[in-house]
mmCIF file of C-alpha atoms in Angstrom:
data_model
loop_
_atom_site.group_PDB
_atom_site.id
_atom_site.type_symbol
_atom_site.label_atom_id
_atom_site.label_comp_id
_atom_site.label_asym_id
_atom_site.label_seq_id
_atom_site.Cartn_x
_atom_site.Cartn_y
_atom_site.Cartn_z
ATOM 1 C CA UNK A 1 120.668 41.659 33.891
ATOM 2 C CA UNK A 2 119.139 42.522 37.284
ATOM 3 C CA UNK A 3 121.844 43.581 39.704
ATOM 4 C CA UNK A 4 122.136 45.176 43.130
ATOM 5 C CA UNK A 5 125.456 46.688 44.170
ATOM 6 C CA UNK A 6 126.235 47.769 47.705
ATOM 7 C CA UNK A 7 128.997 49.881 49.128
ATOM 8 C CA UNK A 8 131.088 49.804 51.137
ATOM 9 C CA UNK A 9 131.666 46.054 51.528
ATOM 10 C CA UNK A 10 132.545 46.557 55.152
ATOM 11 C CA UNK A 11 132.612 49.370 57.643
ATOM 12 C CA UNK A 12 133.928 49.926 61.152
ATOM 13 C CA UNK A 13 132.394 52.685 63.238
ATOM 14 C CA UNK A 14 132.591 53.785 66.830
ATOM 15 C CA UNK A 15 129.617 53.337 69.097
ATOM 16 C CA UNK A 16 127.386 56.378 69.044
ATOM 17 C CA UNK A 17 128.437 57.515 65.580
ATOM 18 C CA UNK A 18 126.261 57.599 62.463
ATOM 19 C CA UNK A 19 126.889 55.839 59.181
ATOM 20 C CA UNK A 20 125.325 55.544 55.745
ATOM 21 C CA UNK A 21 125.248 52.496 53.501
ATOM 22 C CA UNK A 22 124.685 52.759 49.766
ATOM 23 C CA UNK A 23 122.775 50.596 47.300
ATOM 24 C CA UNK A 24 122.532 50.941 43.508
ATOM 25 C CA UNK A 25 120.284 48.700 41.453
ATOM 26 C CA UNK A 26 119.387 47.929 37.883
ATOM 27 C CA UNK A 27 116.370 45.709 38.541
ATOM 28 C CA UNK A 28 113.449 46.102 36.156
ATOM 29 C CA UNK A 29 110.489 46.235 36.364
ATOM 30 C CA UNK A 30 110.893 47.586 39.874
ATOM 31 C CA UNK A 31 108.430 46.541 42.564
ATOM 32 C CA UNK A 32 109.989 47.464 45.884
ATOM 33 C CA UNK A 33 113.282 47.816 47.696
ATOM 34 C CA UNK A 34 114.032 46.336 51.078
ATOM 35 C CA UNK A 35 116.789 46.624 53.601
ATOM 36 C CA UNK A 36 117.483 43.631 55.809
ATOM 37 C CA UNK A 37 119.718 43.165 58.812
ATOM 38 C CA UNK A 38 121.385 39.789 59.122
ATOM 39 C CA UNK A 39 123.197 38.795 62.276
ATOM 40 C CA UNK A 40 125.868 36.135 61.905
ATOM 41 C CA UNK A 41 124.293 32.688 61.709
ATOM 42 C CA UNK A 42 120.764 34.039 61.556
ATOM 43 C CA UNK A 43 118.207 34.713 58.862
ATOM 44 C CA UNK A 44 117.661 38.249 57.514
ATOM 45 C CA UNK A 45 115.249 40.493 59.367
ATOM 46 C CA UNK A 46 113.369 43.195 57.515
ATOM 47 C CA UNK A 47 114.174 46.794 58.438
ATOM 48 C CA UNK A 48 112.315 48.751 55.767
ATOM 49 C CA UNK A 49 110.433 48.179 52.557
ATOM 50 C CA UNK A 50 109.743 50.950 50.050
ATOM 51 C CA UNK A 51 107.700 51.065 46.896
ATOM 52 C CA UNK A 52 108.275 53.291 43.879
ATOM 53 C CA UNK A 53 106.357 56.214 45.329
ATOM 54 C CA UNK A 54 108.122 56.272 48.704
ATOM 55 C CA UNK A 55 111.405 58.108 49.081
ATOM 56 C CA UNK A 56 112.065 57.692 52.781
ATOM 57 C CA UNK A 57 111.102 55.305 55.530
ATOM 58 C CA UNK A 58 112.276 55.009 59.102
ATOM 59 C CA UNK A 59 112.403 52.164 61.577
ATOM 60 C CA UNK A 60 113.767 53.423 64.875
ATOM 61 C CA UNK A 61 117.372 54.467 64.341
ATOM 62 C CA UNK A 62 117.339 53.169 60.769
ATOM 63 C CA UNK A 63 116.277 55.482 57.943
ATOM 64 C CA UNK A 64 116.165 54.332 54.350
ATOM 65 C CA UNK A 65 115.912 56.572 51.312
ATOM 66 C CA UNK A 66 115.004 55.714 47.762
ATOM 67 C CA UNK A 67 115.599 57.653 44.562
ATOM 68 C CA UNK A 68 113.761 55.694 41.890
ATOM 69 C CA UNK A 69 114.998 58.008 39.152
ATOM 70 C CA UNK A 70 118.674 57.355 39.804
ATOM 71 C CA UNK A 71 117.967 53.839 41.146
ATOM 72 C CA UNK A 72 119.797 54.470 44.365
ATOM 73 C CA UNK A 73 118.985 53.801 47.978
ATOM 74 C CA UNK A 74 120.738 54.461 51.243
ATOM 75 C CA UNK A 75 120.400 53.198 54.789
ATOM 76 C CA UNK A 76 121.372 55.586 57.538
ATOM 77 C CA UNK A 77 122.089 54.299 61.022
ATOM 78 C CA UNK A 78 121.875 56.932 63.731
ATOM 79 C CA UNK A 79 123.685 56.772 67.055
ATOM 80 C CA UNK A 80 125.051 53.293 66.405
ATOM 81 C CA UNK A 81 124.984 50.643 69.101
ATOM 82 C CA UNK A 82 127.091 47.531 69.528
ATOM 83 C CA UNK A 83 124.045 45.452 68.566
ATOM 84 C CA UNK A 84 124.041 47.114 65.156
ATOM 85 C CA UNK A 85 127.050 44.977 64.222
ATOM 86 C CA UNK A 86 125.677 42.821 61.410
ATOM 87 C CA UNK A 87 125.418 42.535 57.650
ATOM 88 C CA UNK A 88 122.969 44.881 55.977
ATOM 89 C CA UNK A 89 121.518 43.634 52.745
ATOM 90 C CA UNK A 90 119.766 45.673 50.088
ATOM 91 C CA UNK A 91 117.211 43.608 48.192
ATOM 92 C CA UNK A 92 115.124 44.628 45.200
ATOM 93 C CA UNK A 93 111.969 42.892 44.130
ATOM 94 C CA UNK A 94 110.741 42.750 40.567
ATOM 95 C CA UNK A 95 107.133 42.556 39.516
ATOM 96 C CA UNK A 96 108.108 39.937 36.993
ATOM 97 C CA UNK A 97 109.357 36.409 37.633
ATOM 98 C CA UNK A 98 107.137 35.581 40.595
ATOM 99 C CA UNK A 99 108.337 38.322 42.923
ATOM 100 C CA UNK A 100 111.900 37.069 42.947
ATOM 101 C CA UNK A 101 114.350 39.055 44.990
ATOM 102 C CA UNK A 102 117.704 40.292 43.758
ATOM 103 C CA UNK A 103 120.179 40.528 46.622
ATOM 104 C CA UNK A 104 123.055 42.894 47.058
ATOM 105 C CA UNK A 105 126.304 41.534 48.419
ATOM 106 C CA UNK A 106 125.712 43.212 51.759
ATOM 107 C CA UNK A 107 127.688 45.639 53.887
ATOM 108 C CA UNK A 108 129.275 44.205 57.019
ATOM 109 C CA UNK A 109 129.113 46.755 59.802
ATOM 110 C CA UNK A 110 131.191 46.436 62.933
ATOM 111 C CA UNK A 111 130.453 48.815 65.783
ATOM 112 C CA UNK A 112 133.297 49.184 68.257
ATOM 113 C CA UNK A 113 133.029 50.567 71.766
ATOM 114 C CA UNK B 1 105.008 40.496 62.355
ATOM 115 C CA UNK B 2 104.825 37.196 60.527
ATOM 116 C CA UNK B 3 107.033 34.405 61.808
ATOM 117 C CA UNK B 4 108.810 31.732 59.814
ATOM 118 C CA UNK B 5 110.499 28.852 61.592
ATOM 119 C CA UNK B 6 113.030 26.303 60.405
ATOM 120 C CA UNK B 7 113.907 22.960 61.841
ATOM 121 C CA UNK B 8 116.494 21.878 62.634
ATOM 122 C CA UNK B 9 118.605 24.941 63.296
ATOM 123 C CA UNK B 10 121.779 22.941 63.030
ATOM 124 C CA UNK B 11 122.514 19.456 61.674
ATOM 125 C CA UNK B 12 125.618 17.391 61.174
ATOM 126 C CA UNK B 13 125.418 14.362 58.923
ATOM 127 C CA UNK B 14 127.734 11.888 57.298
ATOM 128 C CA UNK B 15 128.562 11.970 53.630
ATOM 129 C CA UNK B 16 126.069 9.967 51.571
ATOM 130 C CA UNK B 17 123.120 10.391 53.901
ATOM 131 C CA UNK B 18 120.027 12.530 53.337
ATOM 132 C CA UNK B 19 118.870 15.446 55.444
ATOM 133 C CA UNK B 20 115.427 17.041 55.584
ATOM 134 C CA UNK B 21 114.934 20.686 56.553
ATOM 135 C CA UNK B 22 111.485 22.029 57.392
ATOM 136 C CA UNK B 23 110.239 25.555 56.861
ATOM 137 C CA UNK B 24 106.981 26.652 58.446
ATOM 138 C CA UNK B 25 105.003 29.871 58.341
ATOM 139 C CA UNK B 26 103.582 30.042 61.843
ATOM 140 C CA UNK B 27 100.885 32.684 61.668
ATOM 141 C CA UNK B 28 100.065 33.129 58.006
ATOM 142 C CA UNK B 29 99.505 31.102 54.876
ATOM 143 C CA UNK B 30 102.290 31.184 52.336
ATOM 144 C CA UNK B 31 101.402 30.346 48.782
ATOM 145 C CA UNK B 32 105.042 30.614 47.834
ATOM 146 C CA UNK B 33 108.176 29.710 49.729
ATOM 147 C CA UNK B 34 111.749 30.209 48.627
ATOM 148 C CA UNK B 35 114.877 28.264 49.499
ATOM 149 C CA UNK B 36 118.254 29.966 49.642
ATOM 150 C CA UNK B 37 121.801 28.865 50.303
ATOM 151 C CA UNK B 38 124.422 31.123 51.820
ATOM 152 C CA UNK B 39 128.151 30.487 51.952
ATOM 153 C CA UNK B 40 130.375 32.336 54.445
ATOM 154 C CA UNK B 41 130.677 36.055 53.810
ATOM 155 C CA UNK B 42 128.463 35.822 50.751
ATOM 156 C CA UNK B 43 124.916 36.916 50.121
ATOM 157 C CA UNK B 44 121.932 34.615 49.796
ATOM 158 C CA UNK B 45 121.630 32.603 46.587
ATOM 159 C CA UNK B 46 118.182 31.512 45.487
ATOM 160 C CA UNK B 47 117.978 27.771 44.953
ATOM 161 C CA UNK B 48 114.316 27.232 44.162
ATOM 162 C CA UNK B 49 110.815 28.617 44.361
ATOM 163 C CA UNK B 50 108.215 26.391 45.943
ATOM 164 C CA UNK B 51 104.510 26.841 45.242
ATOM 165 C CA UNK B 52 101.937 24.979 47.287
ATOM 166 C CA UNK B 53 100.580 21.982 45.458
ATOM 167 C CA UNK B 54 102.878 22.178 42.468
ATOM 168 C CA UNK B 55 106.425 21.297 41.516
ATOM 169 C CA UNK B 56 109.203 23.587 42.598
ATOM 170 C CA UNK B 57 111.010 25.785 40.122
ATOM 171 C CA UNK B 58 114.767 25.453 40.402
ATOM 172 C CA UNK B 59 117.372 28.058 39.570
ATOM 173 C CA UNK B 60 119.945 27.330 36.922
ATOM 174 C CA UNK B 61 122.706 25.117 38.222
ATOM 175 C CA UNK B 62 120.694 23.674 41.119
ATOM 176 C CA UNK B 63 120.176 19.918 40.828
ATOM 177 C CA UNK B 64 116.502 19.151 41.393
ATOM 178 C CA UNK B 65 117.198 15.476 42.054
ATOM 179 C CA UNK B 66 119.667 16.380 44.762
ATOM 180 C CA UNK B 67 117.645 19.097 46.459
ATOM 181 C CA UNK B 68 114.119 17.748 46.739
ATOM 182 C CA UNK B 69 111.480 20.316 47.628
ATOM 183 C CA UNK B 70 107.982 19.554 48.780
ATOM 184 C CA UNK B 71 105.350 22.184 49.545
ATOM 185 C CA UNK B 72 102.474 20.042 50.739
ATOM 186 C CA UNK B 73 100.521 22.725 52.590
ATOM 187 C CA UNK B 74 100.215 26.492 52.814
ATOM 188 C CA UNK B 75 102.342 26.532 55.955
ATOM 189 C CA UNK B 76 105.015 23.919 55.310
ATOM 190 C CA UNK B 77 107.768 23.396 52.776
ATOM 191 C CA UNK B 78 110.590 20.896 53.091
ATOM 192 C CA UNK B 79 114.019 20.730 51.502
ATOM 193 C CA UNK B 80 115.725 17.342 51.408
ATOM 194 C CA UNK B 81 119.416 17.235 50.592
ATOM 195 C CA UNK B 82 119.950 13.760 49.179
ATOM 196 C CA UNK B 83 123.257 11.910 49.247
ATOM 197 C CA UNK B 84 124.895 14.842 50.949
ATOM 198 C CA UNK B 85 128.548 15.625 50.330
ATOM 199 C CA UNK B 86 130.908 17.958 52.206
ATOM 200 C CA UNK B 87 130.483 20.615 49.503
ATOM 201 C CA UNK B 88 126.779 20.769 50.428
ATOM 202 C CA UNK B 89 127.771 22.149 53.816
ATOM 203 C CA UNK B 90 126.202 25.572 53.967
ATOM 204 C CA UNK B 91 123.617 27.777 55.632
ATOM 205 C CA UNK B 92 120.166 27.092 54.208
ATOM 206 C CA UNK B 93 117.479 29.736 54.623
ATOM 207 C CA UNK B 94 113.847 29.653 53.623
ATOM 208 C CA UNK B 95 111.455 32.524 53.181
ATOM 209 C CA UNK B 96 107.694 32.638 52.930
ATOM 210 C CA UNK B 97 105.837 35.060 50.748
ATOM 211 C CA UNK B 98 102.717 36.690 52.090
ATOM 212 C CA UNK B 99 101.121 37.895 48.902
ATOM 213 C CA UNK B 100 98.741 40.437 50.395
ATOM 214 C CA UNK B 101 101.632 42.400 51.878
ATOM 215 C CA UNK B 102 104.230 41.643 49.148
ATOM 216 C CA UNK B 103 106.598 40.849 51.970
ATOM 217 C CA UNK B 104 108.955 37.916 52.273
ATOM 218 C CA UNK B 105 109.679 36.716 55.752
ATOM 219 C CA UNK B 106 112.861 34.763 56.326
ATOM 220 C CA UNK B 107 113.412 31.819 58.597
ATOM 221 C CA UNK B 108 116.328 31.731 61.045
ATOM 222 C CA UNK B 109 118.337 29.379 58.838
ATOM 223 C CA UNK B 110 119.705 25.849 59.143
ATOM 224 C CA UNK B 111 123.417 25.209 59.377
ATOM 225 C CA UNK B 112 124.237 21.953 57.571
ATOM 226 C CA UNK B 113 127.619 20.345 58.063
ATOM 227 C CA UNK B 114 128.431 17.206 56.083
ATOM 228 C CA UNK B 115 131.398 15.220 57.378
#
């Protein structure tokens, strides 16, 4: 069964600090892995998307890594800002089944001043 | 980047009535659109896959007669919640698939409250 597990479920960090979110998946056949940011009451917004051959991708203060061998990904947030408070969702796409996405449960990040 | 809009953003309706939610891809053609439902503090749950010009494919446990999906053009898909009940209250999100970039772009969501 295709699954995406994220940890931690929630996280509180102080403004200016860094943090790392984890994602493990068992989706097969793998197509790509995405990280989305979802603000409360809003739709998800894409941060990064990585294919099998990519092991790191950055978008501003967000850096995602992918280890396709161990089926793990991480999202690192550098110098956190209050606006980083949101849910971060790891999503894996499979080449089969019409490009359906398998969603992780998300990590809720709260940045405090 | 590609933009997907939803209308309305928020709707309140009475139990037993029907509500239509529109999802539009504003600057690209989407051969496939997806409809999701999200309950508080939970992740998105896929309800159905909508392909332009053909019948939608529903996920297991989703009533196709209750959640009517129409994908009449490459830029518009609609979800109609028929005979809505309070348990249908949720956050509904659509996404549009741009095949050439294997990217899915999400709409801003529609908050449905059934009283």
